[in-house]
PDB file of C-alpha atoms in Angstrom:
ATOM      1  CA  UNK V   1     133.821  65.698  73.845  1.00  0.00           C
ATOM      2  CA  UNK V   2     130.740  66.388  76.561  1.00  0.00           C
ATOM      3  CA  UNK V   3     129.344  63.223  78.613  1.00  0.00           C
ATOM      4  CA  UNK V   4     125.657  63.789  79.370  1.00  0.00           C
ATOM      5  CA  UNK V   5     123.968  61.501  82.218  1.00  0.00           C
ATOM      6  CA  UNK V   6     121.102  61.527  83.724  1.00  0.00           C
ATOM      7  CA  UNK V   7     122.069  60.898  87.494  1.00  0.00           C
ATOM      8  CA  UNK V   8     125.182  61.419  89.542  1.00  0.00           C
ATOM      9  CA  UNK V   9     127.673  58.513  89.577  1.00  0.00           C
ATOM     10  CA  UNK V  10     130.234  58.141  92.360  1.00  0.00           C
ATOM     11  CA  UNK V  11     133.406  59.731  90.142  1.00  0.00           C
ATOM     12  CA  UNK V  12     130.892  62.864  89.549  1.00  0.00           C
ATOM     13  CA  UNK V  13     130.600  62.451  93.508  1.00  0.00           C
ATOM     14  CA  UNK V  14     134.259  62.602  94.346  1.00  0.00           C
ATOM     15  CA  UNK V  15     134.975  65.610  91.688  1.00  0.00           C
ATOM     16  CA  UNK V  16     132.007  67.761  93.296  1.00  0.00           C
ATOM     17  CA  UNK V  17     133.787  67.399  97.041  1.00  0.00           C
ATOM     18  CA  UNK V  18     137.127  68.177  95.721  1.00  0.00           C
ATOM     19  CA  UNK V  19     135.788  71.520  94.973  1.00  0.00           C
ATOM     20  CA  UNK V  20     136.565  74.457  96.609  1.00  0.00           C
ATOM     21  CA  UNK V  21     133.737  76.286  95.523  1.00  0.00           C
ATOM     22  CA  UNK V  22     130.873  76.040  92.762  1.00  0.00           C
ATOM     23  CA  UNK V  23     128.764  78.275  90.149  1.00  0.00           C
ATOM     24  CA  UNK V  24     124.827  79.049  90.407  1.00  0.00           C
ATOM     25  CA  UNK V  25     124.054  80.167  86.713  1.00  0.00           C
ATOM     26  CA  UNK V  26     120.129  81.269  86.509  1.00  0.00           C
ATOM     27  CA  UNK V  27     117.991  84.147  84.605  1.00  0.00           C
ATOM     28  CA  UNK V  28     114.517  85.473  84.543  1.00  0.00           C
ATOM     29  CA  UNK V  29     112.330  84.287  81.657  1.00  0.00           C
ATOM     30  CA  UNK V  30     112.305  88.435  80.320  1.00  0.00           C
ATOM     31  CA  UNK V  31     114.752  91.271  81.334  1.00  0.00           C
ATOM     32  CA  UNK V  32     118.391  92.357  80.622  1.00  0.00           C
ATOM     33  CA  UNK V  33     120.556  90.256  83.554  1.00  0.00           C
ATOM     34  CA  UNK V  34     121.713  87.124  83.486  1.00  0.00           C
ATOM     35  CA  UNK V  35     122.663  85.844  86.685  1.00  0.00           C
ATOM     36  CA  UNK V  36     126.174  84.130  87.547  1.00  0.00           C
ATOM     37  CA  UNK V  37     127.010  83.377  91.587  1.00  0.00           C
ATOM     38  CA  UNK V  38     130.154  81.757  93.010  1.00  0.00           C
ATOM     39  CA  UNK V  39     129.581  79.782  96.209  1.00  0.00           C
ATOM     40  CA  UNK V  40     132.518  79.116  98.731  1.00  0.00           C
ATOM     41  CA  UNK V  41     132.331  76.482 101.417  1.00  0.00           C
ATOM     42  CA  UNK V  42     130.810  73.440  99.616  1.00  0.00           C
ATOM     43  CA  UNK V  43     131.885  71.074 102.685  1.00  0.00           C
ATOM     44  CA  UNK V  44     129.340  73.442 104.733  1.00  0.00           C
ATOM     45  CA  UNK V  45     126.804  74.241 103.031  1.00  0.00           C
ATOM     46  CA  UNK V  46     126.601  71.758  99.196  1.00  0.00           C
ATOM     47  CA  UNK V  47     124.657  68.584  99.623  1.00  0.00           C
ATOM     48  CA  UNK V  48     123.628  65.788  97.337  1.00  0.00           C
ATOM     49  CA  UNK V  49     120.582  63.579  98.701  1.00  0.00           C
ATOM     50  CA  UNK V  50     121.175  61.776  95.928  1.00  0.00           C
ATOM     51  CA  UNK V  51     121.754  60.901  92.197  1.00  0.00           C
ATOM     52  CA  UNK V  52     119.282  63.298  90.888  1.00  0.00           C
ATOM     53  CA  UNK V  53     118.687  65.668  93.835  1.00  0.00           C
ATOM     54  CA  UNK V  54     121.303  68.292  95.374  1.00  0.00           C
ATOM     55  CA  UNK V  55     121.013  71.400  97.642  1.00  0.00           C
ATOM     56  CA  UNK V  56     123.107  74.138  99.040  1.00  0.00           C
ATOM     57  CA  UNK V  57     122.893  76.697 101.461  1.00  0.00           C
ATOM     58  CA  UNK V  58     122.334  80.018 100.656  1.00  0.00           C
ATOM     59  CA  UNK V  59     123.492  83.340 102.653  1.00  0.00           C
ATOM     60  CA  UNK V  60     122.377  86.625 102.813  1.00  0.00           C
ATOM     61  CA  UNK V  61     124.087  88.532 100.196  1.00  0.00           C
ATOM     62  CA  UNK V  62     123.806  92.163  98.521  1.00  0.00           C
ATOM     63  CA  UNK V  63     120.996  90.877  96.041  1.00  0.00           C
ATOM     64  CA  UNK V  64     119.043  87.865  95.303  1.00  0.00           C
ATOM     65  CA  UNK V  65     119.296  86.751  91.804  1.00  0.00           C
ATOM     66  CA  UNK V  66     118.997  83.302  91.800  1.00  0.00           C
ATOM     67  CA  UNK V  67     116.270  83.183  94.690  1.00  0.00           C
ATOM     68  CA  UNK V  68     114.015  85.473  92.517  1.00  0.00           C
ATOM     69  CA  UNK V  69     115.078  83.537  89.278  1.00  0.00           C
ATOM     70  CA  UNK V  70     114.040  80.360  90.966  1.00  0.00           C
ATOM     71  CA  UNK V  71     110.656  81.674  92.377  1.00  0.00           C
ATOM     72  CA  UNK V  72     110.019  82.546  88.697  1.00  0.00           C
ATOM     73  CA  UNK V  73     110.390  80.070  86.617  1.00  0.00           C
ATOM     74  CA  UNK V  74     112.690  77.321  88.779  1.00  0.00           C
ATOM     75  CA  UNK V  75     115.925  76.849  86.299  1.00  0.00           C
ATOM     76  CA  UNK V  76     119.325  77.175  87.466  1.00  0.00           C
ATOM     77  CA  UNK V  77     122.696  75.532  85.661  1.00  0.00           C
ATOM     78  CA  UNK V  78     125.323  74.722  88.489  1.00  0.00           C
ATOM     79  CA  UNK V  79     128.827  74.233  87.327  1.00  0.00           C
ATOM     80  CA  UNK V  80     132.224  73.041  89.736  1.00  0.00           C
ATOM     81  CA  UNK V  81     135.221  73.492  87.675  1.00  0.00           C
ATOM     82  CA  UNK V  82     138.800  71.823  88.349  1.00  0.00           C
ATOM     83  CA  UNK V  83     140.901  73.870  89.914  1.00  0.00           C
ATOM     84  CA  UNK V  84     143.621  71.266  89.783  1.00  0.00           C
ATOM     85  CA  UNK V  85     146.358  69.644  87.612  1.00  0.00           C
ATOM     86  CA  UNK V  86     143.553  67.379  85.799  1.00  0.00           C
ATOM     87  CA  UNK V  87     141.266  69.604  84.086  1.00  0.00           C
ATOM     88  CA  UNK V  88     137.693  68.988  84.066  1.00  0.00           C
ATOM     89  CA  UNK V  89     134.441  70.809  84.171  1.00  0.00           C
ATOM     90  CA  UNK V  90     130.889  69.379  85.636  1.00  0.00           C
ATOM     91  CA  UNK V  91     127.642  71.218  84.595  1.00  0.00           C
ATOM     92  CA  UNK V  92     124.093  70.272  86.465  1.00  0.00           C
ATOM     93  CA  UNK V  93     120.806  71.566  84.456  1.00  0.00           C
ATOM     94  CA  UNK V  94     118.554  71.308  87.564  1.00  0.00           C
ATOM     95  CA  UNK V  95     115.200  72.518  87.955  1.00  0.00           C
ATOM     96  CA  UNK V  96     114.875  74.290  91.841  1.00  0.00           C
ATOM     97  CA  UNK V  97     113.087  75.543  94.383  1.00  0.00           C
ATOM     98  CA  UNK V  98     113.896  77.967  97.512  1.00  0.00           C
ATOM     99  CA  UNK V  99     112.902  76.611 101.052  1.00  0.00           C
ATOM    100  CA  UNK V 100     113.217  79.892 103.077  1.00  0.00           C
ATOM    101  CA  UNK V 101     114.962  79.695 106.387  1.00  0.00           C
ATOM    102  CA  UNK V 102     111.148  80.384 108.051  1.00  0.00           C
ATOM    103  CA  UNK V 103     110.049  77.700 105.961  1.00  0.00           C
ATOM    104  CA  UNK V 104     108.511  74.878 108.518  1.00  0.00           C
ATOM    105  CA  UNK V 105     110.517  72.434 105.935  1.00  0.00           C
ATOM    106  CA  UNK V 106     113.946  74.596 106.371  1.00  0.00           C
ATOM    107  CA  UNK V 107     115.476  72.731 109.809  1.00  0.00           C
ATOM    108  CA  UNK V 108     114.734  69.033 108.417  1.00  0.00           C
ATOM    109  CA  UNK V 109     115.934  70.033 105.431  1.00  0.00           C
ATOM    110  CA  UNK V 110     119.432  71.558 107.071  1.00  0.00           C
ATOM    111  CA  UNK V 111     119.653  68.168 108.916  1.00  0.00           C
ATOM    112  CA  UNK V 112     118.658  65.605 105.993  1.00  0.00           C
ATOM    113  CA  UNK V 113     121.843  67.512 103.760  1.00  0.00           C
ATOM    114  CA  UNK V 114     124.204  67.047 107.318  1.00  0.00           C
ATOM    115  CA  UNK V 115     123.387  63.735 107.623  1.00  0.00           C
ATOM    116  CA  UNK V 116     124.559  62.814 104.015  1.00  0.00           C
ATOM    117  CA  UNK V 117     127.536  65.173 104.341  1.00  0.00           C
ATOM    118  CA  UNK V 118     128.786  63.505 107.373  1.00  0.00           C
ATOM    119  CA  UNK V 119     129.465  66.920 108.834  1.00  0.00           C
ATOM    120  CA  UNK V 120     127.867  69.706 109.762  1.00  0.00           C
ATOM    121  CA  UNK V 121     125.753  71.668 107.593  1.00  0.00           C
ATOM    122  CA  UNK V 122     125.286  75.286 108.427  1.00  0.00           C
ATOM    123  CA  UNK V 123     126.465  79.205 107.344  1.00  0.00           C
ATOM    124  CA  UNK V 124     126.463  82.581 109.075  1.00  0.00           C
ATOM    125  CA  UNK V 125     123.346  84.687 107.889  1.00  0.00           C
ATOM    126  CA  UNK V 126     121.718  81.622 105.921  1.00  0.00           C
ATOM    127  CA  UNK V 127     118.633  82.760 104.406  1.00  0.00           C
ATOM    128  CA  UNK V 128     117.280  79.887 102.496  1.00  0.00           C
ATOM    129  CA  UNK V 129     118.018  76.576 101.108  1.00  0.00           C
ATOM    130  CA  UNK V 130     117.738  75.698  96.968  1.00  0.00           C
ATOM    131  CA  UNK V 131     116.837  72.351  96.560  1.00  0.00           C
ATOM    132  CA  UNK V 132     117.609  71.785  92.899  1.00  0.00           C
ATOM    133  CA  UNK V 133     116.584  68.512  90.916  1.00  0.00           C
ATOM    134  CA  UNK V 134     118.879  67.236  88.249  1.00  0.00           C
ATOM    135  CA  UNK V 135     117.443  66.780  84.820  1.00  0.00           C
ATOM    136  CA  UNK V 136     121.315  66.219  82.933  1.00  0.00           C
ATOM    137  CA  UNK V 137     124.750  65.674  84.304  1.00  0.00           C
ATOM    138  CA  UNK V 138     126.665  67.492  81.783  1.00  0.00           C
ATOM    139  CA  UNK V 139     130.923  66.822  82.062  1.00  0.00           C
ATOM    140  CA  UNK V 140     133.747  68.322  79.503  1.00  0.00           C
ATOM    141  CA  UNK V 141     137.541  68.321  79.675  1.00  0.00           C
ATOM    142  CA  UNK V 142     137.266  71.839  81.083  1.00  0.00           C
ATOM    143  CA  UNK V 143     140.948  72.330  79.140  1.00  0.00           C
ATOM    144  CA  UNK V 144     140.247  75.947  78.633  1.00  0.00           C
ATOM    145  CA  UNK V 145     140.265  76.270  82.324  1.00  0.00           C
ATOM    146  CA  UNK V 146     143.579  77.269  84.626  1.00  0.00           C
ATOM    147  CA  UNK V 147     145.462  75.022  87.080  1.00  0.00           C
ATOM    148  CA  UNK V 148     145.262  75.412  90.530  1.00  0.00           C
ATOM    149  CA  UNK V 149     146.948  73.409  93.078  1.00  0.00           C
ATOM    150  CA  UNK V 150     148.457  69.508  92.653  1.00  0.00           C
ATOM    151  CA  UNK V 151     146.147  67.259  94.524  1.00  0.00           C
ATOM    152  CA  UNK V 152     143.090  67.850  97.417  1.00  0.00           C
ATOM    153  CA  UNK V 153     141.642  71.054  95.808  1.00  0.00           C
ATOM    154  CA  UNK V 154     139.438  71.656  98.671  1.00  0.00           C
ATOM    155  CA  UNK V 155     141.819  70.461 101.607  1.00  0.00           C
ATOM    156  CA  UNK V 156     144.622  72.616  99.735  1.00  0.00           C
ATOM    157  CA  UNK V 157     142.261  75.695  99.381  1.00  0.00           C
ATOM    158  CA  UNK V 158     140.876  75.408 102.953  1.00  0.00           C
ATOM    159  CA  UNK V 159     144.637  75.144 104.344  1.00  0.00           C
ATOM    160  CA  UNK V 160     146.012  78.078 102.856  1.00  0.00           C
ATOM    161  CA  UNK V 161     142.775  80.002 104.340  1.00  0.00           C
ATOM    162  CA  UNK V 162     143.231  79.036 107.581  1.00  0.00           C
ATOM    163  CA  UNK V 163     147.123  79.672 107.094  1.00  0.00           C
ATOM    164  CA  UNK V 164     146.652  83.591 106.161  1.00  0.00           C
ATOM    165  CA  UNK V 165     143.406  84.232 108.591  1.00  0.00           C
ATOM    166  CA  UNK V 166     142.959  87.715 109.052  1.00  0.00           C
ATOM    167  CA  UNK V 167     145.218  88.665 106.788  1.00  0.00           C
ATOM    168  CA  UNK V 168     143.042  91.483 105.305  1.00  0.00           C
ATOM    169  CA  UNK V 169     140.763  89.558 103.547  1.00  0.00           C
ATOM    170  CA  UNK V 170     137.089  89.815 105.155  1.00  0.00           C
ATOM    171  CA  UNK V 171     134.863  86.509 104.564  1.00  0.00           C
ATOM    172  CA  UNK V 172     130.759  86.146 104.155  1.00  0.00           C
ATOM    173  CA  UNK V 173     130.437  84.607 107.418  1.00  0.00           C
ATOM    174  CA  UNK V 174     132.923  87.313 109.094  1.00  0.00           C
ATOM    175  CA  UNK V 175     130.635  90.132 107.678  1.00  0.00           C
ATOM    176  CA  UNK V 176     127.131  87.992 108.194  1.00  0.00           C
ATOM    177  CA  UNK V 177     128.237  87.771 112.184  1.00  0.00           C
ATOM    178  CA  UNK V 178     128.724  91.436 112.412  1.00  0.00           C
ATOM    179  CA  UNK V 179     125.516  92.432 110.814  1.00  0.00           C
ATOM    180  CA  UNK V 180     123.678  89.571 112.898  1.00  0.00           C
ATOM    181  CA  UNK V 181     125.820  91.127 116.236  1.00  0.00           C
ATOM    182  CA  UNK V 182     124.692  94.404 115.601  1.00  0.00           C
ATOM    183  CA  UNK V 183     120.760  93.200 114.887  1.00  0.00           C
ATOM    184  CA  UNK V 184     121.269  94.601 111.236  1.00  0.00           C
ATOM    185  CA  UNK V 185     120.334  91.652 108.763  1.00  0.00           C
ATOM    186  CA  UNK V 186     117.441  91.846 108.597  1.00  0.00           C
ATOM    187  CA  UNK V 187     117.453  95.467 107.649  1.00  0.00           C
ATOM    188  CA  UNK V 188     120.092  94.632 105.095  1.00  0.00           C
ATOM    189  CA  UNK V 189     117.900  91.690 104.127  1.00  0.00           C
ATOM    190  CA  UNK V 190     114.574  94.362 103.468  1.00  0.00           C
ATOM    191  CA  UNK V 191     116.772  96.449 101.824  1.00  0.00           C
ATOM    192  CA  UNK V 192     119.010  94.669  99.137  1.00  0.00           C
ATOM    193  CA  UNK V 193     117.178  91.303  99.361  1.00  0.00           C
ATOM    194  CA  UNK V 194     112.977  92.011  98.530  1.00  0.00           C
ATOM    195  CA  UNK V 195     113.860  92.057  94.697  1.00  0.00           C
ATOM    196  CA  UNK V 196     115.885  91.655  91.792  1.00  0.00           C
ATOM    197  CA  UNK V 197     117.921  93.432  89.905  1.00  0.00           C
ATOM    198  CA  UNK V 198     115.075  93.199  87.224  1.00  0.00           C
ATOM    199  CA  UNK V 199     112.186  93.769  89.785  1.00  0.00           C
ATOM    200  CA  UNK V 200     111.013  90.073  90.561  1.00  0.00           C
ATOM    201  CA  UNK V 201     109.742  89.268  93.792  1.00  0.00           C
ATOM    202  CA  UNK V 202     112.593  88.164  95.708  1.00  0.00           C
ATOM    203  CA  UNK V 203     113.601  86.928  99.248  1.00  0.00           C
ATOM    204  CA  UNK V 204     109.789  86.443 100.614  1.00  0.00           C
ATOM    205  CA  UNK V 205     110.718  87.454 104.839  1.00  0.00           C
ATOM    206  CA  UNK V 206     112.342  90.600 102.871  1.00  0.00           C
ATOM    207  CA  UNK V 207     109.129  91.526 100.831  1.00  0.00           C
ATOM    208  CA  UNK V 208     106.806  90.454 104.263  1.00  0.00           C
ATOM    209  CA  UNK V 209     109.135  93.129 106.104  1.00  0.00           C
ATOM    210  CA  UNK V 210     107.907  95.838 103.966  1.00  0.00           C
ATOM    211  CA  UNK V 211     104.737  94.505 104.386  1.00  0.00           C
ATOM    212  CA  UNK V 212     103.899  93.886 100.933  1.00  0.00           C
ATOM    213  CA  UNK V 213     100.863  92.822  99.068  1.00  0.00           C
ATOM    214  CA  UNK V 214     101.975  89.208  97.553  1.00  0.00           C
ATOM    215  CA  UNK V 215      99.587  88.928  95.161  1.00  0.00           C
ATOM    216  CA  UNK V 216      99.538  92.516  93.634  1.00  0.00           C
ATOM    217  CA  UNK V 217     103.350  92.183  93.734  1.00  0.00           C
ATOM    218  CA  UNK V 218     103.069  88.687  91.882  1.00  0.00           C
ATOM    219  CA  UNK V 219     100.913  90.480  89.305  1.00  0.00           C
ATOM    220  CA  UNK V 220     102.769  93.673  88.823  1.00  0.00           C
ATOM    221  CA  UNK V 221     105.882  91.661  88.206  1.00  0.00           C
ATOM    222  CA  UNK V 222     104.264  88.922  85.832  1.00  0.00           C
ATOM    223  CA  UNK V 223     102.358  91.759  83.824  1.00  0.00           C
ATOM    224  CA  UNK V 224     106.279  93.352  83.796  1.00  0.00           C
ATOM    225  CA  UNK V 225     107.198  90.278  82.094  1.00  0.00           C
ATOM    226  CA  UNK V 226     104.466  89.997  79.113  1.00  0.00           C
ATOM    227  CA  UNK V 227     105.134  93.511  78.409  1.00  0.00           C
ATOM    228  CA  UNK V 228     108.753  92.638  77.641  1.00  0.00           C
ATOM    229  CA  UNK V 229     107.446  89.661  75.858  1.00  0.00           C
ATOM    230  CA  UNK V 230     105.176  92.426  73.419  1.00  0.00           C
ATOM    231  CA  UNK V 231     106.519  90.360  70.107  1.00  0.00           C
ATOM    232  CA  UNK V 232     105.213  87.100  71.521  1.00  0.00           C
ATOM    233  CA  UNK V 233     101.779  88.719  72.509  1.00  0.00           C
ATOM    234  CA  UNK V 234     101.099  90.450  69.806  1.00  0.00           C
ATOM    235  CA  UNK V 235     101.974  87.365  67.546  1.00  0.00           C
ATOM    236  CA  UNK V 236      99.020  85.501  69.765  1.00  0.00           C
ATOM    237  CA  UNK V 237      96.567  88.302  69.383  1.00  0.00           C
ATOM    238  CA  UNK V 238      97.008  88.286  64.962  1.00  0.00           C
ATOM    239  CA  UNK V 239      97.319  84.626  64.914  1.00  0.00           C
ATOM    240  CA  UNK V 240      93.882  84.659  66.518  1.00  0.00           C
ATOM    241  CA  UNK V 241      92.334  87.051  64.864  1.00  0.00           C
ATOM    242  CA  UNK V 242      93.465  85.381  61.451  1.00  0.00           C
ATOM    243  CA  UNK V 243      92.364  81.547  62.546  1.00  0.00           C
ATOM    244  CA  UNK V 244      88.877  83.523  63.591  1.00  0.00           C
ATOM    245  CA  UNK V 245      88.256  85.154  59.618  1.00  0.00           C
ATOM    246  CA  UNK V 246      89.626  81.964  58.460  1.00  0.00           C
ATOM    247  CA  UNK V 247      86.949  79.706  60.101  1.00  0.00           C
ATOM    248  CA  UNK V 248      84.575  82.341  59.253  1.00  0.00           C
ATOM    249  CA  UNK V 249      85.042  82.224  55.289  1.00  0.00           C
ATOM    250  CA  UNK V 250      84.635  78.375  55.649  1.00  0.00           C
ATOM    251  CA  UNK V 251      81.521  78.749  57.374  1.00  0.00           C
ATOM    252  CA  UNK V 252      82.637  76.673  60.512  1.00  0.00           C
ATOM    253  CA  UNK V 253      81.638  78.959  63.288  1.00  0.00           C
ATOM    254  CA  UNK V 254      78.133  79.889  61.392  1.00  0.00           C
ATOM    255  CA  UNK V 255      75.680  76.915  61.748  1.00  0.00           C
ATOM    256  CA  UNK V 256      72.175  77.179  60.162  1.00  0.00           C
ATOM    257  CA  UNK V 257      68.633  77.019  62.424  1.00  0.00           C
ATOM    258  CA  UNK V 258      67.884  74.923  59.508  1.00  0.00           C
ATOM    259  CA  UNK V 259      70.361  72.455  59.497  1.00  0.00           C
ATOM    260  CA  UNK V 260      70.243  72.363  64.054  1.00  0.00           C
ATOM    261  CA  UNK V 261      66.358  71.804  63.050  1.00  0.00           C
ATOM    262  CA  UNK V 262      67.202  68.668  61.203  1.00  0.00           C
ATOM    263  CA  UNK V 263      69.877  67.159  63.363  1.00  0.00           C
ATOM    264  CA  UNK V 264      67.240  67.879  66.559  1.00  0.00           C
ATOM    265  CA  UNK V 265      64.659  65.844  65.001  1.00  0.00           C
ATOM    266  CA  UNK V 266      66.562  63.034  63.823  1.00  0.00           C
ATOM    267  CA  UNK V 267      67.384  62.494  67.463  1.00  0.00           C
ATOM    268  CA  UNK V 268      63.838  62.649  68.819  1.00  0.00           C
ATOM    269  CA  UNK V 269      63.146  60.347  65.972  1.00  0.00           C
ATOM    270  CA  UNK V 270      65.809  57.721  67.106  1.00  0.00           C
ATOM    271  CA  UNK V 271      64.961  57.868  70.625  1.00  0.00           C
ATOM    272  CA  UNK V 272      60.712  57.190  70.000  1.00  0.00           C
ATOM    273  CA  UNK V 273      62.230  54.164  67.416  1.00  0.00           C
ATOM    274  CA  UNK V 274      60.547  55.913  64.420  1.00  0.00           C
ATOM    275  CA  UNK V 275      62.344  55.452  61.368  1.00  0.00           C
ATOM    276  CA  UNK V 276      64.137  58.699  60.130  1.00  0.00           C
ATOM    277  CA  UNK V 277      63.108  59.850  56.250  1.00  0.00           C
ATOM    278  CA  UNK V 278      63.708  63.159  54.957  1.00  0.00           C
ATOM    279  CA  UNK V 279      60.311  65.185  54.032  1.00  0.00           C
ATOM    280  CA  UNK V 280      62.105  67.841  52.402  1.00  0.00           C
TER     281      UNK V 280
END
C-alpha cells in the first residue's frame, strides 16, 4: 500500500542518495506531450535544502520540456526508483521553478545545494537550476520494478562507470565539453532549447538569443493554449450568456427610476432626521 507524507524524513533521505539516477515527470496544461526525463549524477547535481524543498541541476539537452512545463504552470512529479535487491519506489509532487544559470540567484543557489551535499555541486553545460517545493512524499513497494545490483546502488553504479570509461559509451558531460570547447552551446542552446516540443516559451537566454519579443511570445503561446482549451471556453461564454437571460426574466438587472426615486429620498429623509411616510 502507498505512504503519503508531507515532508522528507531521514529513511526517504538515505533511499534518494542511494540512487543512481532519478525521473522529472511534467506536462503543459494543453497539448499532446507529456514529458518524462531521466537524470544521471544525483551526487552532482540533486540537492535537498530540506524536508519540503529539493533542487537539481539541469544541463543543456536536445529540448526543454520540463523548463517550459515549469515556466507554465510550475508542476513536476519526481520519482527515484530502487534499483536494488529491496524494491521500493519514492514519488515527490512538487510545485517548481527554473533559476536560469544568468539568473543573479543561480551561483548562491549552486553553493547553498553544495553545502548540504557535502560535495561539490556542479555539471558540464548546466543551464539552469529547478528548485521544486514538495507538496506530498508519495512511497510504494515499487515490486513491479527490476533488481539491480545487491547493496550501494549509487557507489555500485558509479564503479562500474568508471571501470568501463571510454568504452564506447559517450556521456552528457563528455558531449557538453565538446560543444562548450568548440564555442557551440550556445548555438545548440538557440536552436533546440527556445521552445517546446508543443511551442511554449522555453529556455529564456535561448529565446533572448533570437532576440525575441517576451511578451508577444508569452501571448502567442497562452492564446495557443485557450484555443486547445475551445470546450472549456465555449462552456464559459453559454454559461454566461444563460445566467445573463436568467437574471433578466427575474427582473434583477432591470431596476425601476421609480423604485431608485424612493430609496433616494428615504435617505435624504434619514439624514435631515425627518420621519419617513409613504405619500403614495
Amino acid at each position: 500500500m502507498p505512504k503519503f507524507h508531507t515532508a522528507l524524513t531521514e529513511e526517504h533521505r538515505d533511499f534518494i542518495n542511494a540512487q543512481p539516477l532519478f525521473y522529472v515527470a511534467s506536462a503543459p496544461y494543453a497539448g499532446d506531450h507529456i514529458n518524462i526525463s531521466p537524470k544521471g549524477q544525483p551526487s552532482q547535481t540533486f540537492s535537498i535544502l530540506n524536508p519540503t524543498t529539493v533542487a537539481y541541476l539541469d544541463a543543456t539537452g536536445h529540448g526543454c520540456e520540463t523548463i517550459a512545463h515549469v515556466y507554465e504552470n510550475g508542476r513536476a512529479t519526481l520519482l527515484f526508483s530502487s534499483s536494488g535487491i529491496k524494491a521500493q519506489t519514492l514519488r515527490l509532487f512538487c510545485s517548481a521553478k527554473v533559476v536560469e544559470k544568468w539568473d543573479h540567484h543561480f551561483n548562491a543557489l549552486r553553493a547553498k545545494m553544495a553545502s548540504e551535499n557535502g560535495d561539490t555541486v556542479d555539471i558540464t553545460g548546466a543551464r539552469a537550476i529547478i528548485v521544486l517545493k514538495i507538496k506530498k512524499v508519495m512511497t510504494s513497494c515499487g515490486f513491479s520494478t527490476l533488481p539491480g545490483v545487491e547493496e550501494g546502488d549509487a557507489t555500485a553504479f558509479a564503479n562500474h562507470d568508471e571501470e568501463h570509461k571510454g568504452e564506447g559509451r559517450e556521456t552528457l558531460e563528455a558531449w557538453a565539453a565538446k560543444k562548450i570547447e568548440r564555442r557551440e552551446m550556445m548555438d545548440f542552446q538557440k536552436l533546440n532549447n527556445a521552445y517546446s516540443m508543443d511551442g511554449l516559451p522555453g529556455l529564456k537566454s535561448a529565446r533572448q538569443s533570437q532576440d525575441q519579443n517576451f511578451a508577444a511570445e508569452d501571448t502567442k503561446a497562452w492564446l495557443r493554449r485557450v484555443r486547445r482549451q475551445w470546450d472549456a471556453v465555449a462552456m464559459g461564454f453559454g454559461l454566461g450568456i444563460f445566467f445573463m437571460i436568467l437574471l433578466g426574466l427575474i427582473d434583477v438587472l432591470h431596476i425601476e427610476p421609480r423604485f431608485l426615486y424612493h430609496l433616494l429620498d428615504f435617505q435624504r429623509r434619514q439624514m435631515n432626521g425627518v420621519e419617513f411616510h409613504d405619500e403614495l
